[in-house]
Coordinates of N, CA and C in Angstrom, one line a residue:
M1 N 130.0 65.6 97.0 CA 130.7 66.9 97.0 C 129.7 68.0 97.1
M2 N 129.9 69.0 98.0 CA 129.0 70.2 98.1 C 129.4 71.3 97.1
T3 N 128.5 71.8 96.5 CA 128.8 72.9 95.6 C 128.7 74.2 96.3
D4 N 129.2 75.3 95.7 CA 129.0 76.6 96.4 C 127.6 77.0 96.6
D5 N 126.6 76.5 95.7 CA 125.2 76.8 95.8 C 124.6 76.1 97.0
S6 N 125.0 74.8 97.2 CA 124.4 74.1 98.4 C 125.0 74.6 99.7
V7 N 126.2 75.0 99.8 CA 126.8 75.6 100.9 C 126.0 76.9 101.3
H8 N 125.8 77.8 100.2 CA 125.1 79.0 100.4 C 123.6 78.7 100.9
A9 N 123.0 77.7 100.3 CA 121.6 77.4 100.7 C 121.6 77.0 102.2
Q10 N 122.5 76.1 102.6 CA 122.6 75.8 104.1 C 122.8 77.0 104.9
A11 N 123.6 77.9 104.6 CA 123.8 79.1 105.4 C 122.6 79.9 105.5
K12 N 121.7 79.9 104.5 CA 120.6 80.8 104.5 C 119.5 80.2 105.4
T13 N 119.5 78.9 105.7 CA 118.4 78.2 106.5 C 119.1 77.5 107.6
P14 N 119.6 78.2 108.7 CA 120.1 77.5 109.8 C 119.1 76.8 110.7
S15 N 119.5 75.8 111.4 CA 118.6 75.1 112.3 C 118.7 75.7 113.7
F16 N 117.6 76.1 114.4 CA 117.6 76.8 115.6 C 117.0 75.9 116.7
Q17 N 117.4 76.1 117.9 CA 116.7 75.5 119.0 C 115.5 76.4 119.3
P18 N 114.4 75.8 119.8 CA 113.2 76.6 120.1 C 113.7 77.8 121.1
N19 N 113.1 79.0 120.9 CA 113.5 80.1 121.7 C 112.8 80.0 123.0
P20 N 113.5 79.8 124.2 CA 112.9 79.5 125.4 C 112.0 80.7 126.0
V21 N 112.3 81.9 125.5 CA 111.4 83.0 126.0 C 110.0 83.0 125.4
L22 N 109.9 82.2 124.3 CA 108.5 82.1 123.7 C 107.7 80.9 124.2
K23 N 108.3 80.1 125.0 CA 107.6 78.9 125.5 C 106.2 79.2 126.1
P24 N 106.0 80.2 126.8 CA 104.7 80.6 127.4 C 103.6 80.8 126.3
L25 N 104.0 81.0 125.0 CA 103.0 81.3 123.9 C 102.7 80.0 123.2
E26 N 103.2 78.9 123.5 CA 103.0 77.7 122.7 C 101.5 77.2 122.6
G27 N 100.7 77.5 123.6 CA 99.3 77.2 123.5 C 98.6 78.0 122.4
L28 N 99.2 79.1 122.0 CA 98.5 79.9 120.9 C 98.6 79.3 119.5
V29 N 99.6 78.4 119.4 CA 100.0 77.9 118.1 C 98.8 77.1 117.5
G30 N 98.5 77.3 116.3 CA 97.4 76.6 115.7 C 96.6 77.4 114.8
D31 N 95.5 76.8 114.2 CA 94.6 77.5 113.2 C 93.4 78.0 114.1
W32 N 93.0 79.2 113.8 CA 91.9 79.8 114.5 C 91.0 80.4 113.6
E33 N 89.7 80.6 114.0 CA 88.8 81.4 113.2 C 88.4 82.6 114.0
M34 N 88.4 83.8 113.4 CA 88.1 85.0 114.1 C 86.7 85.5 113.7
E35 N 86.0 86.0 114.8 CA 84.7 86.7 114.5 C 84.8 88.1 115.1
I36 N 84.4 89.1 114.4 CA 84.4 90.5 114.8 C 83.0 90.9 115.2
S37 N 83.0 91.7 116.3 CA 81.6 92.2 116.7 C 81.8 93.6 117.5
N38 N 80.7 94.3 117.6 CA 80.7 95.5 118.4 C 81.7 96.5 117.8
A39 N 81.7 96.6 116.5 CA 82.7 97.4 115.8 C 82.1 98.6 115.1
S40 N 82.7 99.7 115.3 CA 82.2 100.9 114.7 C 82.3 100.9 113.2
F41 N 83.3 100.1 112.6 CA 83.5 100.1 111.2 C 82.5 99.1 110.5
L42 N 81.6 98.4 111.2 CA 80.7 97.6 110.6 C 79.4 98.4 110.3
P43 N 78.5 97.9 109.4 CA 77.3 98.7 109.1 C 76.4 98.9 110.3
R44 N 76.3 97.9 111.2 CA 75.5 98.2 112.4 C 76.4 97.6 113.6
L45 N 76.3 98.3 114.7 CA 77.1 97.8 115.9 C 76.7 96.5 116.3
S46 N 75.5 95.9 116.1 CA 75.1 94.6 116.5 C 75.6 93.6 115.5
D47 N 76.2 93.9 114.4 CA 76.6 93.0 113.4 C 77.8 92.1 113.9
R48 N 77.8 90.9 113.5 CA 78.9 89.9 113.8 C 79.4 89.4 112.5
V49 N 80.6 89.5 112.2 CA 81.2 89.0 110.9 C 82.4 88.2 111.1
K50 N 82.6 87.2 110.3 CA 83.9 86.4 110.3 C 84.9 87.3 109.8
G51 N 86.0 87.3 110.7 CA 87.2 88.1 110.4 C 88.2 87.3 109.6
G52 N 87.9 86.1 109.3 CA 88.8 85.3 108.5 C 89.6 84.4 109.4
P53 N 90.5 83.6 108.7 CA 91.3 82.6 109.4 C 92.5 83.4 110.1
V54 N 93.1 82.8 111.1 CA 94.2 83.2 111.9 C 95.1 82.0 112.0
L55 N 96.3 82.1 111.5 CA 97.2 80.9 111.7 C 98.4 81.5 112.5
I56 N 98.6 80.8 113.7 CA 99.7 81.2 114.6 C 100.7 80.0 114.6
E57 N 101.9 80.3 114.1 CA 102.9 79.3 114.0 C 104.3 79.7 114.3
W58 N 105.1 78.7 114.5 CA 106.6 79.0 114.7 C 107.3 79.3 113.5
V59 N 108.3 80.1 113.5 CA 109.2 80.4 112.4 C 110.6 80.0 112.8
Q60 N 111.3 79.4 111.9 CA 112.7 78.9 112.0 C 112.8 78.0 113.3
D61 N 112.0 77.0 113.4 CA 112.1 76.0 114.4 C 111.8 76.6 115.8
G62 N 111.0 77.7 115.9 CA 110.7 78.2 117.2 C 111.5 79.4 117.6
A63 N 112.3 80.0 116.6 CA 113.0 81.2 116.9 C 112.2 82.4 117.1
F64 N 111.0 82.4 116.4 CA 110.0 83.5 116.4 C 108.6 82.9 116.4
L65 N 107.6 83.7 116.7 CA 106.2 83.3 116.5 C 105.6 84.3 115.5
V66 N 104.9 83.8 114.5 CA 104.3 84.6 113.5 C 102.7 84.4 113.6
I67 N 102.0 85.4 113.4 CA 100.5 85.4 113.3 C 100.2 85.8 111.9
H68 N 99.5 85.0 111.1 CA 98.9 85.4 109.8 C 97.5 85.6 110.0
M69 N 97.0 86.8 109.7 CA 95.5 87.1 110.0 C 94.7 87.6 108.8
G70 N 93.5 87.1 108.7 CA 92.5 87.6 107.8 C 92.7 87.3 106.4
D71 N 91.5 87.4 105.7 CA 91.5 87.2 104.2 C 90.4 87.9 103.5
K72 N 89.6 88.7 104.2 CA 88.5 89.4 103.5 C 88.0 90.6 104.4
S73 N 87.3 91.4 103.7 CA 86.6 92.5 104.4 C 85.2 92.0 104.8
P74 N 84.5 92.7 105.7 CA 84.7 93.9 106.3 C 85.5 93.9 107.6
G75 N 86.2 92.7 107.9 CA 87.0 92.6 109.0 C 88.3 93.3 108.9
P76 N 89.2 93.1 109.9 CA 90.5 93.7 109.8 C 91.3 93.3 108.5
P77 N 92.2 94.1 108.1 CA 93.0 93.8 106.8 C 93.9 92.5 107.1
Q78 N 94.2 91.9 106.0 CA 95.3 90.9 106.1 C 96.5 91.4 106.7
A79 N 97.1 90.7 107.7 CA 98.2 91.2 108.5 C 99.1 90.1 108.8
L80 N 100.4 90.5 109.2 CA 101.4 89.6 109.7 C 101.9 90.3 111.0
W81 N 102.0 89.4 112.0 CA 102.5 89.9 113.3 C 103.7 89.0 113.6
L82 N 104.8 89.5 113.9 CA 106.1 88.7 114.2 C 106.4 89.0 115.6
I83 N 106.5 88.0 116.5 CA 106.6 88.1 117.9 C 108.0 87.5 118.4
D84 N 108.6 88.3 119.3 CA 109.9 87.8 120.0 C 110.0 88.6 121.3
R85 N 111.0 88.2 122.0 CA 111.2 88.9 123.3 C 112.7 88.9 123.6
D86 N 113.3 90.1 124.0 CA 114.6 90.2 124.5 C 114.6 89.4 125.8
D87 N 115.5 88.5 126.0 CA 115.5 87.6 127.1 C 115.8 88.3 128.4
S88 N 116.2 89.6 128.3 CA 116.5 90.4 129.6 C 115.3 91.3 130.0
T89 N 114.2 91.2 129.3 CA 113.1 92.1 129.6 C 111.8 91.2 129.8
P90 N 110.8 91.6 130.5 CA 109.6 90.9 130.7 C 108.6 90.9 129.5
N91 N 108.6 92.0 128.7 CA 107.7 92.2 127.6 C 108.2 91.8 126.3
Y92 N 107.3 91.3 125.5 CA 107.6 90.9 124.1 C 107.5 92.1 123.3
T93 N 108.0 92.0 122.0 CA 107.9 93.0 121.0 C 107.2 92.3 119.8
V94 N 106.2 93.1 119.3 CA 105.4 92.6 118.1 C 105.6 93.6 117.0
L95 N 106.0 93.1 115.8 CA 106.2 93.8 114.6 C 104.9 93.5 113.8
Y96 N 104.2 94.5 113.3 CA 103.0 94.4 112.6 C 103.0 95.0 111.3
Y97 N 102.5 94.3 110.3 CA 102.4 94.9 109.0 C 101.2 94.3 108.3
D98 N 100.4 95.2 107.6 CA 99.2 94.7 107.0 C 99.0 95.1 105.5
A99 N 98.0 94.6 104.8 CA 97.7 94.8 103.4 C 97.5 96.2 103.0
R100 N 97.3 97.2 104.0 CA 97.3 98.6 103.7 C 98.6 99.3 103.7
S101 N 99.7 98.5 103.9 CA 101.0 98.9 104.0 C 101.3 99.7 105.3
V102 N 100.5 99.3 106.4 CA 100.6 99.9 107.7 C 101.6 99.1 108.5
S103 N 102.6 99.8 109.1 CA 103.6 99.1 109.9 C 103.5 99.7 111.4
R104 N 103.5 98.8 112.4 CA 103.4 99.2 113.7 C 104.3 98.3 114.6
I105 N 104.7 98.9 115.7 CA 105.3 98.1 116.7 C 104.6 98.1 118.1
Y106 N 104.3 97.0 118.6 CA 103.6 96.9 119.9 C 104.5 96.3 121.0
E107 N 104.2 96.6 122.2 CA 104.7 95.9 123.2 C 103.6 94.8 123.6
M108 N 104.0 93.7 124.2 CA 103.1 92.6 124.5 C 103.4 92.0 125.8
S109 N 102.5 91.5 126.5 CA 102.6 90.6 127.7 C 101.7 89.4 127.5
F110 N 102.0 88.3 128.2 CA 101.2 87.1 128.2 C 101.5 86.5 129.6
S111 N 100.4 86.4 130.4 CA 100.6 85.9 131.7 C 99.3 85.2 132.1
E112 N 99.3 84.0 132.6 CA 98.1 83.3 133.2 C 96.9 83.4 132.2
G113 N 97.1 83.2 130.9 CA 96.0 83.2 130.0 C 95.5 84.6 129.6
V114 N 96.2 85.7 130.0 CA 95.8 87.0 129.6 C 96.9 87.6 128.7
W115 N 96.4 87.9 127.4 CA 97.3 88.4 126.4 C 97.0 89.9 126.2
K116 N 98.1 90.7 126.4 CA 97.9 92.2 126.2 C 98.9 92.7 125.2
M117 N 98.5 93.7 124.3 CA 99.4 94.4 123.5 C 99.0 95.9 123.5
W118 N 100.0 96.7 123.4 CA 99.7 98.1 123.4 C 100.8 98.9 122.6
R119 N 100.4 100.0 122.1 CA 101.4 101.0 121.5 C 101.0 102.4 121.9
E120 N 102.0 103.3 122.0 CA 101.8 104.7 122.4 C 102.4 105.4 121.2
A121 N 101.5 105.8 120.3 CA 101.9 106.6 119.1 C 101.2 107.9 119.1
P122 N 101.9 109.0 118.8 CA 101.2 110.3 118.7 C 100.0 110.2 117.8
G123 N 98.9 110.6 118.4 CA 97.6 110.6 117.6 C 96.9 109.3 117.5
F124 N 97.5 108.2 117.8 CA 96.7 106.9 117.7 C 97.4 105.8 118.5
W125 N 97.0 105.9 119.8 CA 97.4 104.9 120.8 C 96.4 103.7 120.7
Q126 N 96.9 102.5 121.0 CA 96.0 101.3 120.9 C 96.4 100.4 122.1
R127 N 95.4 99.6 122.5 CA 95.6 98.5 123.4 C 94.6 97.4 123.2
Y128 N 95.1 96.2 123.4 CA 94.4 95.0 123.1 C 94.5 94.1 124.4
E129 N 93.4 93.4 124.7 CA 93.4 92.5 125.8 C 92.6 91.2 125.4
S130 N 93.1 90.1 125.6 CA 92.4 88.9 125.2 C 92.6 87.9 126.4
T131 N 91.6 87.1 126.7 CA 91.6 86.1 127.7 C 91.5 84.7 127.0
V132 N 92.4 83.9 127.2 CA 92.4 82.5 126.7 C 91.5 81.6 127.7
S133 N 90.6 80.9 127.1 CA 89.8 80.0 127.9 C 90.7 78.9 128.6
K134 N 90.2 78.3 129.7 CA 91.0 77.3 130.4 C 91.3 76.1 129.5
D135 N 90.4 75.8 128.6 CA 90.7 74.6 127.7 C 91.6 75.0 126.5
G136 N 91.9 76.3 126.4 CA 92.8 76.8 125.3 C 92.1 76.8 123.9
K137 N 90.8 76.7 123.8 CA 90.1 76.6 122.5 C 89.4 77.9 122.1
T138 N 89.3 78.9 123.0 CA 88.7 80.2 122.7 C 89.5 81.3 123.3
M139 N 89.5 82.4 122.6 CA 90.0 83.7 123.1 C 89.0 84.7 122.9
T140 N 88.7 85.5 123.9 CA 87.8 86.6 123.8 C 88.6 88.0 124.0
A141 N 88.4 88.8 123.1 CA 89.4 90.0 123.0 C 88.6 91.3 122.8
H142 N 89.2 92.4 123.0 CA 88.8 93.7 122.6 C 89.9 94.6 122.4
W143 N 89.8 95.5 121.4 CA 90.7 96.6 121.1 C 90.1 97.8 121.5
E144 N 91.0 98.8 122.1 CA 90.6 100.1 122.4 C 91.6 101.1 121.6
K145 N 91.1 102.3 121.5 CA 92.0 103.3 120.8 C 91.9 104.6 121.5
S146 N 92.9 105.5 121.3 CA 92.9 106.8 122.0 C 93.8 107.7 121.1
S147 N 93.4 109.0 121.1 CA 94.1 110.0 120.3 C 95.3 110.5 121.2
D148 N 95.1 110.4 122.6 CA 96.1 111.0 123.4 C 96.6 110.2 124.6
G149 N 96.1 109.0 124.7 CA 96.5 108.1 125.8 C 95.8 108.3 127.1
S150 N 94.9 109.2 127.2 CA 94.2 109.5 128.4 C 92.7 109.1 128.3
R151 N 92.1 109.4 127.2 CA 90.7 109.2 126.9 C 90.6 108.0 125.9
W152 N 90.1 106.8 126.4 CA 90.1 105.7 125.6 C 88.6 105.4 125.1
E153 N 88.5 104.9 123.9 CA 87.2 104.4 123.4 C 87.3 103.0 122.8
H154 N 86.2 102.3 122.9 CA 86.2 100.9 122.4 C 86.4 100.9 120.9
D155 N 87.1 100.0 120.3 CA 87.3 99.9 118.9 C 86.4 98.7 118.3
F156 N 86.8 97.5 118.8 CA 86.0 96.3 118.4 C 86.3 95.2 119.3
D157 N 85.4 94.2 119.3 CA 85.6 92.9 120.0 C 85.9 91.8 119.0
A158 N 86.7 90.9 119.4 CA 87.0 89.7 118.6 C 87.0 88.4 119.4
T159 N 86.4 87.4 118.8 CA 86.4 86.1 119.4 C 87.2 85.1 118.4
Y160 N 88.1 84.4 119.1 CA 88.9 83.4 118.3 C 88.5 82.1 118.7
S161 N 88.3 81.1 117.8 CA 87.9 79.8 118.1 C 89.0 78.9 117.4
K162 N 89.6 78.0 118.2 CA 90.7 77.2 117.8 C 90.1 76.0 117.0
L163 N 90.7 75.8 115.7 CA 90.1 74.8 114.8 C 90.9 73.4 115.0
N164 N 92.1 73.5 115.6 CA 92.9 72.3 115.7 C 93.7 72.3 117.0

């Protein structure tokens, strides 16, 4: 016999079919190690530091994709990225939140191994581009920033190495 509590628990954790609009991203799923370089926030521009682990995994049986990033300084702060896409549009939406209590919304594309994210926010525009290696084991990326969307400056480079 099912109790009210067990019925309530089942309602809170439904089973989903994998989201078909996220299928192109399945090669990103796994454990990665991130290295930061060429960054203005490091003591020297030539410094290379481990940015910490990056876990990319499915949520709710593939309904969403989530990225858990970082665990230490001087790299980027610990962050969560939640990815999905409206099935009527070509671009994905990324919800970002980090340990500094910063929330951002990015647009994203992923095509033929090139991953791009961007946001147009007054005073702080950002864009990201990463290329996934043919064997899917390395991503080389860079971030850029702009105060007005017309003059861009390099922010930092990141290299991701897949651990599994």
